Coordinates of C-alpha atoms and ligand atoms in Angstrom, one line a residue:
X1 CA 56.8 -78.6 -46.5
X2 CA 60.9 -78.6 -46.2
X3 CA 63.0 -80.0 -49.1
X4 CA 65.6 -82.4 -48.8
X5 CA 68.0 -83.3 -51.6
X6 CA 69.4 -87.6 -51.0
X7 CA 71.4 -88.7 -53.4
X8 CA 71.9 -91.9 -53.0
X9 CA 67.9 -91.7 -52.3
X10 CA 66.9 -94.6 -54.3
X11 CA 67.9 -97.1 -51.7
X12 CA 69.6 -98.1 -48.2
X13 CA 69.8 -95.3 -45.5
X14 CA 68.7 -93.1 -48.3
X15 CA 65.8 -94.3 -49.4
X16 CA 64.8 -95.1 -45.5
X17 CA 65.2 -91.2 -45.0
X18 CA 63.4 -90.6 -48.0
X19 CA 60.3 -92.7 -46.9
X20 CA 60.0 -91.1 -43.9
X21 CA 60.4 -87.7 -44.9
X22 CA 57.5 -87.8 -47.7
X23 CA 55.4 -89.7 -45.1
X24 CA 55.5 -86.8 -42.5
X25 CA 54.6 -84.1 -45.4
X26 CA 58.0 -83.4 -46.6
X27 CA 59.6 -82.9 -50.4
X28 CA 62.6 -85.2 -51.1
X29 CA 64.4 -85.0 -53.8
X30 CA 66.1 -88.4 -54.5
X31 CA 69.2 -88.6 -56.9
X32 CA 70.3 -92.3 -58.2
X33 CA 70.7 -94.1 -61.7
X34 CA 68.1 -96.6 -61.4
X35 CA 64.7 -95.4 -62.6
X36 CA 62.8 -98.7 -61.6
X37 CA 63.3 -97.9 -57.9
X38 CA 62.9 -94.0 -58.5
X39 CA 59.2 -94.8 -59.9
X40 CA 58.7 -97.5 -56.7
X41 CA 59.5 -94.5 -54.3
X42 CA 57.4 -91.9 -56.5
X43 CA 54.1 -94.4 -56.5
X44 CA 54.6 -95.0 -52.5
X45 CA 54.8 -91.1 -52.4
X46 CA 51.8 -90.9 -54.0
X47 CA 49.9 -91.7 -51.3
X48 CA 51.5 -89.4 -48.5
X49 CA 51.0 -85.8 -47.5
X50 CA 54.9 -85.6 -48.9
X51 CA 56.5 -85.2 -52.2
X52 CA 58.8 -87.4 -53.5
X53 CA 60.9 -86.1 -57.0
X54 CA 63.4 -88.3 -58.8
X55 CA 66.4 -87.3 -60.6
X56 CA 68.3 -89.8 -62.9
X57 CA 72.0 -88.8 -62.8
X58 CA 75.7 -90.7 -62.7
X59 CA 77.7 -88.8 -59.8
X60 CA 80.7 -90.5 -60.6
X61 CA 80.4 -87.8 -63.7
X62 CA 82.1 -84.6 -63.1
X63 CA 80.0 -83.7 -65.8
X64 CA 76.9 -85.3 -65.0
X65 CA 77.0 -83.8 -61.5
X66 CA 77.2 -80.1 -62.6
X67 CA 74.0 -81.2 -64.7
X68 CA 72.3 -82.3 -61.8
X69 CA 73.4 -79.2 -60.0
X70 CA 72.3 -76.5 -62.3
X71 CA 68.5 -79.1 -62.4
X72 CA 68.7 -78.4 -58.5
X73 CA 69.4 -74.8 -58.1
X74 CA 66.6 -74.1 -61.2
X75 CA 64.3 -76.3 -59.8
X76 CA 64.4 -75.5 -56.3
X77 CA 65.0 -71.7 -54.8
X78 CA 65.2 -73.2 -51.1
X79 CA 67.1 -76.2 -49.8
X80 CA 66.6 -77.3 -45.7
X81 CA 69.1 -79.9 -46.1
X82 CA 71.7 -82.0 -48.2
X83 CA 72.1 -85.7 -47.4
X84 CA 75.1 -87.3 -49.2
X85 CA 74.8 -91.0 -49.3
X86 CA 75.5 -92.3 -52.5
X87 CA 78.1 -94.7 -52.9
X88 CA 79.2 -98.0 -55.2
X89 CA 81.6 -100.5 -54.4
X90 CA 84.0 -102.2 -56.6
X91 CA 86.7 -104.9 -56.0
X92 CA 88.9 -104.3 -58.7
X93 CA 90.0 -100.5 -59.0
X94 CA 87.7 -98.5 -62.5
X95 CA 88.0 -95.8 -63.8
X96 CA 85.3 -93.6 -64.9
X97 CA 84.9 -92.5 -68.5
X98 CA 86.5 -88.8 -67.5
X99 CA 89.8 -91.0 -66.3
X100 CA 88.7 -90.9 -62.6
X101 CA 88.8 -93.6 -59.9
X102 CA 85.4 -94.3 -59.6
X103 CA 85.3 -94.4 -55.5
X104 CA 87.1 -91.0 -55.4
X105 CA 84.8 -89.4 -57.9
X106 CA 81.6 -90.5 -56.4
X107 CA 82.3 -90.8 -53.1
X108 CA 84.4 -87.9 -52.6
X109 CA 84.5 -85.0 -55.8
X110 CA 80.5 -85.7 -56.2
X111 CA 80.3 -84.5 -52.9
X112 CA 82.4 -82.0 -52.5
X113 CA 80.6 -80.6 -55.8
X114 CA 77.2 -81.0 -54.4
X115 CA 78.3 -79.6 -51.1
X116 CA 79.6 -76.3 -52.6
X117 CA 77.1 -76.0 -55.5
X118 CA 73.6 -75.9 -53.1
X119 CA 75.3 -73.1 -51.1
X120 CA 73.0 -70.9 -53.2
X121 CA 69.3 -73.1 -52.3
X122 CA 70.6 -73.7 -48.8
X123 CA 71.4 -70.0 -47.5
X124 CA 68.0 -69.6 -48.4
X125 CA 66.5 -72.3 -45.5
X126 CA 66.0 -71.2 -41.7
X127 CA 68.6 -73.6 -40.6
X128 CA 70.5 -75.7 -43.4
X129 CA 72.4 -78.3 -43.1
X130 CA 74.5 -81.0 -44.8
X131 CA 74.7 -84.5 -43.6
X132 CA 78.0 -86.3 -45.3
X133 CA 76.7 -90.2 -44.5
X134 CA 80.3 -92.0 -45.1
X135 CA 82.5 -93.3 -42.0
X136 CA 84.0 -90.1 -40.2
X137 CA 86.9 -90.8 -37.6
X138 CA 88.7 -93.6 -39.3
X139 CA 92.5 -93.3 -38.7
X140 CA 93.8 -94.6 -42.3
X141 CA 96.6 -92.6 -43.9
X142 CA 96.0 -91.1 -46.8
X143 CA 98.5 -91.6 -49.9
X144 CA 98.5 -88.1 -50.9
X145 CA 100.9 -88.8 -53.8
X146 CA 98.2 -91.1 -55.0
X147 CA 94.8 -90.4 -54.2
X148 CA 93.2 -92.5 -56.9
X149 CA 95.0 -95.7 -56.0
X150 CA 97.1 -96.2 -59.2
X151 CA 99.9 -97.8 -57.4
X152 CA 97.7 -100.1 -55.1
X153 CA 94.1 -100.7 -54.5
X154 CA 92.0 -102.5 -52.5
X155 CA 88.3 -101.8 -51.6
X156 CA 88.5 -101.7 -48.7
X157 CA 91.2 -99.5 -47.8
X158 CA 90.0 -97.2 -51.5
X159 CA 87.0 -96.5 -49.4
X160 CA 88.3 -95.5 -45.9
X161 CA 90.7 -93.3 -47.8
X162 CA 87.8 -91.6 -49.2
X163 CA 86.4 -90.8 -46.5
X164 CA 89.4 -89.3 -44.4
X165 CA 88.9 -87.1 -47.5
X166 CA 85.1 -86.5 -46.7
X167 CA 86.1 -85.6 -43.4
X168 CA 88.3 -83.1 -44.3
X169 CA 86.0 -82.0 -47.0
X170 CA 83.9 -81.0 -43.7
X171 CA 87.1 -79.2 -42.5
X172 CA 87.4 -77.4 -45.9
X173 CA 83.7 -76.5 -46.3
X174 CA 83.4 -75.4 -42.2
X175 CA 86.9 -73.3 -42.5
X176 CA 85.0 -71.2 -45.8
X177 CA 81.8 -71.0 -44.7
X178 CA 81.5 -71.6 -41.5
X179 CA 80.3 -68.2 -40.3
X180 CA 77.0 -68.4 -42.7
X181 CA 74.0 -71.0 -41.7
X182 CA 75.0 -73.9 -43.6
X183 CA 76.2 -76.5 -41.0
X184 CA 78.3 -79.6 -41.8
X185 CA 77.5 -83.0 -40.4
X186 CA 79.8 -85.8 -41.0
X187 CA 77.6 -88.7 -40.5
X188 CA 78.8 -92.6 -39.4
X189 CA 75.4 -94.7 -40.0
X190 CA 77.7 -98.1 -38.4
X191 CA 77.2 -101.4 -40.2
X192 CA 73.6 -101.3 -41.7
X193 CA 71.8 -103.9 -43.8
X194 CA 71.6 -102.2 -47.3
X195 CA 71.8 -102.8 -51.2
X196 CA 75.5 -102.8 -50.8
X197 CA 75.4 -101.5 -54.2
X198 CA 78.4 -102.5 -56.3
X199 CA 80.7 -105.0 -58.6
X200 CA 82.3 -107.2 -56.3
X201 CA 83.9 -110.4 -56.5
X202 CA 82.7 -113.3 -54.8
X203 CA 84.6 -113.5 -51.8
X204 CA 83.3 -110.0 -51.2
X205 CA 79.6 -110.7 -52.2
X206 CA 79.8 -113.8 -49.4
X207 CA 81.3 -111.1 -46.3
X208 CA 78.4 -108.5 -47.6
X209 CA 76.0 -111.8 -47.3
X210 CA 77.3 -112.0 -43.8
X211 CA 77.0 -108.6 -43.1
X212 CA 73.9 -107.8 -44.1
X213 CA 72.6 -110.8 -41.9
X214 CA 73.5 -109.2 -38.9
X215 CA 73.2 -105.8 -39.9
X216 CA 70.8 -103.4 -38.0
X217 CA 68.0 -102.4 -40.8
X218 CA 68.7 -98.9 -42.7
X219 CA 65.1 -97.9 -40.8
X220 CA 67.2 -98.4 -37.7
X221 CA 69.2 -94.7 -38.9
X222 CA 66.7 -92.8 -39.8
X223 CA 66.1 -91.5 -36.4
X224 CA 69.3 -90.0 -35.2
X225 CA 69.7 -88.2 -38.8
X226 CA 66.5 -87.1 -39.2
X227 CA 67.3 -85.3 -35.2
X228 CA 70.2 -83.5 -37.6
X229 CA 68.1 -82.5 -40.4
X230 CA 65.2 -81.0 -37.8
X231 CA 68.3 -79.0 -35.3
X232 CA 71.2 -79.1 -36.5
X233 CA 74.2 -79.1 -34.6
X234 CA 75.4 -75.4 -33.5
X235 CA 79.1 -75.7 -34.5
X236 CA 79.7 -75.1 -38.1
X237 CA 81.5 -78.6 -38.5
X238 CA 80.6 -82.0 -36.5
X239 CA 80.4 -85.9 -36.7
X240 CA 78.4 -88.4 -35.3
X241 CA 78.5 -92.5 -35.0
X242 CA 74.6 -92.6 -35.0
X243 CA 73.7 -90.4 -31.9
X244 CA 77.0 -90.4 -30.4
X245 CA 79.4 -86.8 -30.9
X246 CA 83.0 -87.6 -31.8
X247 CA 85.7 -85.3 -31.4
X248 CA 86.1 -83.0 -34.7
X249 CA 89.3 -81.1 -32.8
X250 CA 91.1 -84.2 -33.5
X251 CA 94.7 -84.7 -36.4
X252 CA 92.0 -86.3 -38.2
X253 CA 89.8 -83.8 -39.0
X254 CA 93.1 -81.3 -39.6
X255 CA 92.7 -77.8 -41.2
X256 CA 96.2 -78.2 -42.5
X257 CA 95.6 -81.1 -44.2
X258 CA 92.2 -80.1 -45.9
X259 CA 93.4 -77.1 -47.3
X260 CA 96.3 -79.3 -48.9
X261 CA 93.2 -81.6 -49.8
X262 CA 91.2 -78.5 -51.4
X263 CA 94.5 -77.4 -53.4
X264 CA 95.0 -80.8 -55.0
X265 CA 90.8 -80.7 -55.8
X266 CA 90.7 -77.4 -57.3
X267 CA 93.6 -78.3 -59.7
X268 CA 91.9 -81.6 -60.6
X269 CA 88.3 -79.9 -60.9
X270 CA 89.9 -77.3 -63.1
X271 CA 91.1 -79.5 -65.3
X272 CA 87.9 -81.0 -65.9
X273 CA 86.2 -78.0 -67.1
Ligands
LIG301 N1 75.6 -99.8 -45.1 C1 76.6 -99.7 -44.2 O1 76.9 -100.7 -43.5 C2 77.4 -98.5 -44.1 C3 78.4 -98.4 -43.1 C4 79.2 -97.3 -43.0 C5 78.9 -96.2 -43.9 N2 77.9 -96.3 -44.8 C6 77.7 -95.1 -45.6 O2 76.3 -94.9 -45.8 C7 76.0 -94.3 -47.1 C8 74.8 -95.0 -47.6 O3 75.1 -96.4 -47.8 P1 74.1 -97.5 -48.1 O4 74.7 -98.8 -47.6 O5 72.7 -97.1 -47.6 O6 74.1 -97.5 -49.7 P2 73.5 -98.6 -50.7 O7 72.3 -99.3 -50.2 O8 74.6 -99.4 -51.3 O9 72.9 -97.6 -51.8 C9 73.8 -96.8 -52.6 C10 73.0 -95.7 -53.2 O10 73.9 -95.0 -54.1 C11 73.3 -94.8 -55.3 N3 74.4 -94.8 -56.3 C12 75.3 -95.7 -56.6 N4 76.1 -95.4 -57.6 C13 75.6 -94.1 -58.0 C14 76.0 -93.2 -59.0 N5 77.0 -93.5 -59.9 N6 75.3 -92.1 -59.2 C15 74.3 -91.8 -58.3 N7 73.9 -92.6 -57.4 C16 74.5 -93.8 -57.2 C17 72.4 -96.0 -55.5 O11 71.4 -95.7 -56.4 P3 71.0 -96.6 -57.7 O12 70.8 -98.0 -57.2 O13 69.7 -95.9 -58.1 O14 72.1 -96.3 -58.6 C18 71.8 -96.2 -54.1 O15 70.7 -95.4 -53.9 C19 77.3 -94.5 -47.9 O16 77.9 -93.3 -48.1 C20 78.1 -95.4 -47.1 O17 79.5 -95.1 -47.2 C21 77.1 -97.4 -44.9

């Protein structure tokens, strides 16, 4: 039986990969704030030759996501694989209660934390891996004066900011360590039918409406990630729309521009201690 840590678990892709792992005899660990659907996953679990564990936790909180951390390296000595797919929308920019943006500090800094902080768990697997599930490739500049959006923000553009800086998180994390066994997946899913969790206003809601309508189901992913999670990739750092390889040599995925990235982290993380 491997373990797989989801956060995001609870629903969506996640919780599509989740089902499917517990159903072929696999332990996921799902991480989400919703208990009602962590108990609905648990009791379908039940039933499986898998294992299915809950773990309630904000990862917008810098805090809260150390917490979770130090739960998962106690609780679990060996890692296979690290799938990062939570994420919350909002239309109007918020900030968390430690002052952050709330789509830079869960979609990006909970990652980056969660990436660096199951090194331990994952060196301990045959072949680990990390799957980063956000939109690798996208050409959006990235405000590096302002990467929390005071001046302007719009959903939209807040989130494919965030995740140019996911995909140089996978430059960052590939540059440190890629000559140990943890590989680095950036991961495009493409337009799925999901919760769409967030606040959003109602112009928003309708599009998602529409979008969800003619969305591919989240079962529809489970296949080309779980290929990741069962052989992963050779090079320390790639991405993938679904099945298809992009091209990580790319300006995008610049190891120039993630090392700026990791300096401007490290000074925000350290202030948070
Ligand atoms: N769906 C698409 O069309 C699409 C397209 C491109 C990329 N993606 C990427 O795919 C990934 C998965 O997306 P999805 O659409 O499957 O997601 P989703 O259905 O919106 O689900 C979001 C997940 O994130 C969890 N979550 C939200 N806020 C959280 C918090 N503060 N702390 C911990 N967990 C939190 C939710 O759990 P609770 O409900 O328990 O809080 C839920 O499990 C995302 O990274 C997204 O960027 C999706």
């Amino acid at each position: 039986m491997k373990t797989y840590v989801i956060t995001g678990g609870t629903d969506g892709i996640g919780a599509a990969l989740a089902r499917e792992l517990f159903s072929r005899g696999d332990h996921a660990v799902i991480i989400g704030t919703d208990p009602r659907k962590g108990r609905r996953l648990q009791d379908e679990a039940a039933s499986t030759p898998g294992d299915l564990t809950f773990l309630q936790a904000d990862l917008s909180l810098v805090a809260a996501t150390r917490h979770t951390l130090d739960r998962l390296t106690d609780q679990h000595p060996v890692i296979d694989g690290v799938v990062l797919c939570a994420r919350f929308m909002h239309s109007r920019r918020t900030e968390t209660e430690e002052g952050l943006e709330h789509n830079f500090a869960l979609f990006y800094l909970s990652r980056l934390l969660l990436s660096y902080g199951l090194l331990g768990p994952l060196r301990n697997a045959d072949r680990p891996v990390i799957v980063n599930v956000a939109g690798p490739g996208h050409d959006t500049p990235i405000t590096w004066d302002d990467l929390q959006s005071t001046r302007h923000y719009d959903l939209v553009g807040a989130m494919f900011m965030t995740g140019r800086l996911n995909d140089l998180l996978g430059r960052s994390f590939a540059e440190r360590h890629g000559d140990g066994p943890v590989r680095y997946v950036l991961f495009h899913p493409g337009t799925t039918a999901t919760s769409y969790a967030g606040k959003v206003d109602p112009a928003t809601a309708a599009y998602l409406r529409q979008q969800r309508a003619r969305a591919k189901p989240a079962t529809a992913v489970v296949p080309p990630l779980l290929r990741l999670l069962d052989d992963p990739p050779a090079s320390p750092l790639t991405a993938f729309q679904l099945a298809t390889e992009l091209d990580v040599r790319s300006e995008l995925f610049s190891a120039e521009d993630a090392r700026r990235l990791s300096r401007l982290t490290d000074d925000l993380l350290a202030r948070l201690r």
